[in-house]
Amino acid sequence: MSAAPGRVVAGLLTAGGRAVTFRFDGRIFQGLEGDTLASALLASGERLIGRSFKYHRPRGIITAGPEEPCALVDVMTASGREPNQLATTLLLHEGLEAVSQNRWPSLAFDIRAALDRLSRFLPAGFYYKTFMSPGWAWERLYEPLIRRAAGLGVLAPVVGAHAEAAETLHEHTDVLIVGAGAAGLAAAAVLGASGLRVLLAEQDAALGGGTLLDARWQAWRERRRAGLVRVPGVRCLERTTVLGAYGHGVFAALEVLGAAERAAFGGLRERLHVIRAQRVLLATGAIERLIAFPGNDVPGVMLAGAALAYLRRYGVAVGRRPVFFINNDEAYEALFALAAAGITAAGVADVRPASHAAQRARELGVDVLCGARVTAVRGRGALRAVQVVTGEGGQREFAADCLLISGGFTPAAALATQLGSPLAWQESIAAFVPELAGAVGRVAGAARGVFGLAAAAREGALAGQAIAAELRGREVAAAAAAAAEAEDAGLPADAMATPMSPLWEVSGRGRAFVDLQNDVTSADVRLAHREGYEHVEHMKRFTTHTMATDQGRIGGLLGSAVLAEARGVPLSEVGQVKARPYVQPVPFAALAGGEVREHYKPKRRVALHDWHERAGATFVPTGLWLRPLVYARASSWEAVLGEARSVRRAVGITDVSTLGKIDVRGKDAARFLDFVYANTFSSLPIGRARYGIMLREDGMVFDDGTTSRLGPEHFLVTTTTANSTAVLEHLEFQLQANCRELDVLLTDVCDQWAQFAVAGPRARAVLSAVVGGRELSNAAFPFMAAGEATIAGVAGRLFRISFSGELAYELAVPASEAERIWLAVLEAGTPCGISPYGLDALNTLRIEKGHVTGAELNGNTSAADLGFARMLKPQGDFVGRVLSQRPALEAADRLQLVGVRPAVRTRRLRNGMQLVAPEAPTASLGYITSSTPSVELEGWVGLALLAGGRARIGTRLTGTSPLHDERLEVEIVSPHMLDPENTRVRA
Amino acid sequence: MLRIHCPWCGTRDESEFRYRGDAGRVRPAHEAGLASFSAHVYERANPRGWHLEWWLHVAGCRQLLKVLRHTQSHEIRWVGRAEEPAPLPEDCAP
Amino acid sequence: MSAPDLALAALPADILEVAAFGGAAPKLVRRGAEAWALPPLGRVSAAPAGLALAVRPERWLIVLAPQAGGTSAARWQGLLGTSCAVVELSAGLAAFFLAGAPAREVLKRGCRLDLDPGVFAQGSAAATQMAQVAVTLAALPGGLLLLTPASTARHLREWLMQVGRAFGIASVSDVTVAALSGEP
């Protein structure tokens, strides 16, 4: 076990923390509760964390937060391996096992590091330009090789177990504050005091932002934090990153749960918050920038602010002999803090001629070189020395174990640009600054280029007051601001700072990286320019600059600056690459939330579901419904045909409750149905049902079903199961958009009624035993009769309609009575040999009869194609009327519905089999839509859509299924293959 | 994601609504003939700008709404009932 | 045994939808008022016999104690006359009652409405979606009433039991309409 030589003082987040044991690359380490993996590794003196994406260069830790480009690791969990976790945000816990990435066989000795020596031959675009021919080799040879050589983490199948542990929360708030630094906390206090609902999202494990790094601000921070807890309308979410802005006040945020809450929620890891806010306040701060110089990626090079964070937050000194390379006064805070902990900087290269902070550093005895810049570093796996050129041109070399750099600060503007904010160049900080429209929200603090904690707190309070004034009125806002201000008396003032001086790149021998994660150098950016990629977004795509998971947060602007220099224009003209959602990588499992596995989509179950299950049914999903396919463990033709045979020879019962049912009432109900159906319903007598077809406005068939007239102004429409939702929406749309003058009420009664079809030659005998108050003879209740009936003592409805082609009835009872009535029918039918049948048997029966379903009503078939031309009413308007009479729909070679039988009866048909003329075997004339072995006819029967099909009845064609390597001769017959005279249904 | 202010139910997520097409068009009388219906069903201005749309609030009141939406910014300027005349801006596509 | 933090109960009820024909809604409200105060849109009202919810314009859902033989629809049609349609939905909708302090916090996991008690206050009613299925929601004094189509009732119940687990949800015995129809 390694000791922790880097832990030099008590850290804000780790003080008093228990010791935690973890593993990195198989070695055992110890850290403290509150550590991140990065801080614990730094405390143990580890510098080398991984190998880079393209060149396999050794890389260390650059930052202390989510903007980290290099310190990515794979984490081994009970459920597998999770790649690309940021060591800088990964909270340490007992037993954590992390593995470095992109190296083989080990981190210290990586065989592919040889790629680095070849780097001059591997510029941006190299792979695409080089591995061009032969064409086959890209997919089979080059790409697999390159993919193995490049990359970061290893994707292993962890999805299964991970997917369980996430959920989605729908949030509503008046104001969303992104970032709980000085600006965010100050704004939250004002907004909370105004009585507004506030959601304060902070990506860090602790509220405070920049105040966590300055001991003088501790009292203020604690006061604010305690104050916010007392306001009921304010909620603070820690470890919560706002991932993206989606317009209309909608934001997505990812919360990583803390240990206690994780345990309470059964191991839940993440929450996706979908936030709807009236206003947003972006207090996202600014991100310290890299400087491009040769060797700026050697382990030991780190941002100065990160060194400060490791010291304050975790008590960790990132080195014993730090050298600084900086261009602003803020970066000296790390130097002063390290000095206070007893670690004196070996030297400072400040690019400016002079500064306040440089003077203070000199007073501490530090060797500060002004007007200087770092030109090279020594050391490969770890930094050993830093070479500096002074303002006067002199050379200096400092022995060092770390180089702390700062190129200035860039406002974190990703969310603002997603909200459409323009970016304005601000010369004083050499960065682009966002601004939001007032109706959307505000930007405050460092996020809009106002640096210094006191300034940020003032800005935050003002922004909070402005938003409160808009939402609650001026007086309320002013009172709240005054109350908050009273608590701010005696705040520490910001130090006088000498302005920063931009420095983007130091040229010299060796590569200077602008994007550390994607291994993009300043030379790559220049190459992009030479090749004509002048726009920053084109340069991005050519070089992959900022296209890694960190989106170039610390180096993005460097690429723009190099491009600006190459183009010879000011940086303000080049702009910066647009950051996209998500601002940070998100596990897919977190996006899926709770909607996985059995909750992936809802299941609709019929009232009799449990009975079907007990009867051994295999279910088939139909839309959201679960329908019994066949009453057997697995569907086999034997079982299906057994059920179908029972219907043809005796009697069967099937559950058709999933059909859509729409109650239509009103004095204009009949007129409305005449408008939405192609055929006429106003002439339908009370107590009768009629088959109807509904067209879309483009003239194609939309849906079919029977509609019954239950009273003068009362109809019941049934739809297909698949289209039930769409038909209801279609009817509601037509009623409200095109028939506003009609007095009609539509009510969805689908779930109210359980509906069963009882079909077969003995159906009347069975139903006579259970139906009361109605005679079922042909005279009293003929084919297509409909009406109320008492069924086994329950008030229900009876319809004499048939989908199977047999004598059949459908009975409808309230769904709550479904099982009782079903069992009563089964009992009454036992002497007749009744058996239940599923969807497959129903399909066999309807194919024999030539009835169509979704396979034929496929959206491309017209009424004429299906043989329904005569149903279209000749007079009056209806949906689809005009376009159904388009000349093109009357063409003789339209695909028309026909029946198909194999010429050799023992051969089988297949759905999707193409129909071709024997002399032109590759020219499809049509295809088989449905097929089944027949009960009543010999061999297989099918329905097909065939060009000019009706004229081909009586001829023979070839059925071919190249996929199965099958060809057979088929007879084209009428689709009504069974009982075309309808004697059975009228029996 | 759009948030649509339903005049009946209040502001709701887009996922509660079903888009039902261009509300700037009036269905022709059937006597108007093939050309009128072809134009009604198939021809669209597809503007970059203001667009009057039908949205059916299927998960709420099941009422048909007229929504005036900007196709580029997604701003929704007005939502009304099916029968209300929309306050069309000058630059709204016909 | 002490009461659970969060209790999910079924609510056996007769449910009717009353829908006014064109222009008849005001008349209907006046006529209904003799027996029942039909609430304005977005509200739930109570009378000794049950609850009335308005989540669609000029339509009301009436939740009543179950009557043997399903005579409620006919009785209400008689009461309200021919200016409206009374549609029987007793078997088409399932009713649940979710009671306990964390109820709204649990529903946030699948409901996109703003359920803050200051916004969706007692007496509010709304039609929306929850766990991807249609739900009509009403805030009553003791908890939240949820109506969902009968075919999705099991899905909704299973989902509630899962997301409620961390909040100590328990399935409890049925509640009665009478118990809920205290004035909200």
PDB file of N, CA and C in Angstrom, chain A residues 796-827:
ATOM      1  N   GLY A 796     -76.025  -6.361 -21.970  1.00  0.00           N
ATOM      2  CA  GLY A 796     -74.935  -6.218 -22.923  1.00  0.00           C
ATOM      3  C   GLY A 796     -75.479  -5.947 -24.307  1.00  0.00           C
ATOM      4  N   ARG A 797     -74.660  -6.219 -25.292  1.00  0.00           N
ATOM      5  CA  ARG A 797     -75.050  -5.980 -26.679  1.00  0.00           C
ATOM      6  C   ARG A 797     -74.714  -7.209 -27.515  1.00  0.00           C
ATOM      7  N   LEU A 798     -75.504  -7.413 -28.530  1.00  0.00           N
ATOM      8  CA  LEU A 798     -75.311  -8.575 -29.385  1.00  0.00           C
ATOM      9  C   LEU A 798     -75.258  -8.096 -30.840  1.00  0.00           C
ATOM     10  N   PHE A 799     -74.314  -8.639 -31.591  1.00  0.00           N
ATOM     11  CA  PHE A 799     -74.168  -8.255 -33.002  1.00  0.00           C
ATOM     12  C   PHE A 799     -74.060  -9.530 -33.821  1.00  0.00           C
ATOM     13  N   ARG A 800     -74.777  -9.606 -34.918  1.00  0.00           N
ATOM     14  CA  ARG A 800     -74.647 -10.787 -35.786  1.00  0.00           C
ATOM     15  C   ARG A 800     -73.689 -10.403 -36.919  1.00  0.00           C
ATOM     16  N   ILE A 801     -72.440 -10.443 -36.619  1.00  0.00           N
ATOM     17  CA  ILE A 801     -71.423 -10.097 -37.607  1.00  0.00           C
ATOM     18  C   ILE A 801     -70.385 -11.208 -37.630  1.00  0.00           C
ATOM     19  N   SER A 802     -69.678 -11.319 -38.727  1.00  0.00           N
ATOM     20  CA  SER A 802     -68.774 -12.465 -38.880  1.00  0.00           C
ATOM     21  C   SER A 802     -67.505 -12.059 -39.593  1.00  0.00           C
ATOM     22  N   PHE A 803     -66.395 -12.343 -38.968  1.00  0.00           N
ATOM     23  CA  PHE A 803     -65.090 -12.109 -39.596  1.00  0.00           C
ATOM     24  C   PHE A 803     -64.534 -13.433 -40.118  1.00  0.00           C
ATOM     25  N   SER A 804     -65.038 -14.519 -39.524  1.00  0.00           N
ATOM     26  CA  SER A 804     -64.514 -15.849 -39.831  1.00  0.00           C
ATOM     27  C   SER A 804     -65.157 -16.457 -41.063  1.00  0.00           C
ATOM     28  N   GLY A 805     -66.310 -15.914 -41.450  1.00  0.00           N
ATOM     29  CA  GLY A 805     -67.030 -16.518 -42.571  1.00  0.00           C
ATOM     30  C   GLY A 805     -68.031 -17.568 -42.121  1.00  0.00           C
ATOM     31  N   GLU A 806     -68.169 -17.757 -40.823  1.00  0.00           N
ATOM     32  CA  GLU A 806     -69.141 -18.717 -40.284  1.00  0.00           C
ATOM     33  C   GLU A 806     -70.337 -17.960 -39.718  1.00  0.00           C
ATOM     34  N   LEU A 807     -71.371 -18.715 -39.405  1.00  0.00           N
ATOM     35  CA  LEU A 807     -72.444 -18.177 -38.594  1.00  0.00           C
ATOM     36  C   LEU A 807     -71.800 -17.673 -37.303  1.00  0.00           C
ATOM     37  N   ALA A 808     -71.961 -16.386 -37.020  1.00  0.00           N
ATOM     38  CA  ALA A 808     -71.217 -15.867 -35.872  1.00  0.00           C
ATOM     39  C   ALA A 808     -71.962 -14.716 -35.219  1.00  0.00           C
ATOM     40  N   TYR A 809     -71.700 -14.560 -33.959  1.00  0.00           N
ATOM     41  CA  TYR A 809     -72.235 -13.443 -33.178  1.00  0.00           C
ATOM     42  C   TYR A 809     -71.064 -12.805 -32.433  1.00  0.00           C
ATOM     43  N   GLU A 810     -71.160 -11.507 -32.245  1.00  0.00           N
ATOM     44  CA  GLU A 810     -70.245 -10.897 -31.285  1.00  0.00           C
ATOM     45  C   GLU A 810     -71.093 -10.379 -30.146  1.00  0.00           C
ATOM     46  N   LEU A 811     -70.647 -10.671 -28.929  1.00  0.00           N
ATOM     47  CA  LEU A 811     -71.381 -10.159 -27.785  1.00  0.00           C
ATOM     48  C   LEU A 811     -70.463  -9.262 -26.973  1.00  0.00           C
ATOM     49  N   ALA A 812     -71.077  -8.201 -26.475  1.00  0.00           N
ATOM     50  CA  ALA A 812     -70.307  -7.221 -25.714  1.00  0.00           C
ATOM     51  C   ALA A 812     -70.920  -7.092 -24.327  1.00  0.00           C
ATOM     52  N   VAL A 813     -70.069  -7.150 -23.330  1.00  0.00           N
ATOM     53  CA  VAL A 813     -70.534  -6.991 -21.941  1.00  0.00           C
ATOM     54  C   VAL A 813     -69.560  -6.052 -21.233  1.00  0.00           C
ATOM     55  N   PRO A 814     -70.003  -5.385 -20.155  1.00  0.00           N
ATOM     56  CA  PRO A 814     -69.054  -4.549 -19.419  1.00  0.00           C
ATOM     57  C   PRO A 814     -67.822  -5.361 -19.038  1.00  0.00           C
ATOM     58  N   ALA A 815     -66.647  -4.754 -19.195  1.00  0.00           N
ATOM     59  CA  ALA A 815     -65.398  -5.491 -19.016  1.00  0.00           C
ATOM     60  C   ALA A 815     -65.313  -6.135 -17.635  1.00  0.00           C
ATOM     61  N   SER A 816     -65.967  -5.543 -16.655  1.00  0.00           N
ATOM     62  CA  SER A 816     -65.916  -6.114 -15.309  1.00  0.00           C
ATOM     63  C   SER A 816     -66.630  -7.462 -15.241  1.00  0.00           C
ATOM     64  N   GLU A 817     -67.511  -7.735 -16.224  1.00  0.00           N
ATOM     65  CA  GLU A 817     -68.250  -9.002 -16.229  1.00  0.00           C
ATOM     66  C   GLU A 817     -67.629 -10.004 -17.186  1.00  0.00           C
ATOM     67  N   ALA A 818     -66.480  -9.638 -17.772  1.00  0.00           N
ATOM     68  CA  ALA A 818     -65.934 -10.430 -18.874  1.00  0.00           C
ATOM     69  C   ALA A 818     -65.771 -11.903 -18.513  1.00  0.00           C
ATOM     70  N   GLU A 819     -65.136 -12.171 -17.383  1.00  0.00           N
ATOM     71  CA  GLU A 819     -64.808 -13.565 -17.094  1.00  0.00           C
ATOM     72  C   GLU A 819     -66.068 -14.387 -16.828  1.00  0.00           C
ATOM     73  N   ARG A 820     -67.010 -13.776 -16.115  1.00  0.00           N
ATOM     74  CA  ARG A 820     -68.237 -14.503 -15.788  1.00  0.00           C
ATOM     75  C   ARG A 820     -68.966 -14.898 -17.074  1.00  0.00           C
ATOM     76  N   ILE A 821     -69.059 -13.959 -18.001  1.00  0.00           N
ATOM     77  CA  ILE A 821     -69.812 -14.227 -19.227  1.00  0.00           C
ATOM     78  C   ILE A 821     -69.055 -15.225 -20.112  1.00  0.00           C
ATOM     79  N   TRP A 822     -67.754 -15.040 -20.220  1.00  0.00           N
ATOM     80  CA  TRP A 822     -66.918 -15.959 -21.023  1.00  0.00           C
ATOM     81  C   TRP A 822     -67.088 -17.389 -20.526  1.00  0.00           C
ATOM     82  N   LEU A 823     -67.036 -17.537 -19.199  1.00  0.00           N
ATOM     83  CA  LEU A 823     -67.183 -18.877 -18.625  1.00  0.00           C
ATOM     84  C   LEU A 823     -68.585 -19.411 -18.864  1.00  0.00           C
ATOM     85  N   ALA A 824     -69.591 -18.525 -18.806  1.00  0.00           N
ATOM     86  CA  ALA A 824     -70.969 -18.972 -19.053  1.00  0.00           C
ATOM     87  C   ALA A 824     -71.115 -19.475 -20.485  1.00  0.00           C
ATOM     88  N   VAL A 825     -70.493 -18.779 -21.430  1.00  0.00           N
ATOM     89  CA  VAL A 825     -70.575 -19.217 -22.828  1.00  0.00           C
ATOM     90  C   VAL A 825     -69.835 -20.540 -23.005  1.00  0.00           C
ATOM     91  N   LEU A 826     -68.668 -20.648 -22.389  1.00  0.00           N
ATOM     92  CA  LEU A 826     -67.905 -21.902 -22.498  1.00  0.00           C
ATOM     93  C   LEU A 826     -68.723 -23.065 -21.948  1.00  0.00           C
ATOM     94  N   GLU A 827     -69.384 -22.801 -20.848  1.00  0.00           N
ATOM     95  CA  GLU A 827     -70.173 -23.877 -20.243  1.00  0.00           C
ATOM     96  C   GLU A 827     -71.347 -24.262 -21.140  1.00  0.00           C
TER      97      GLU A 827
END
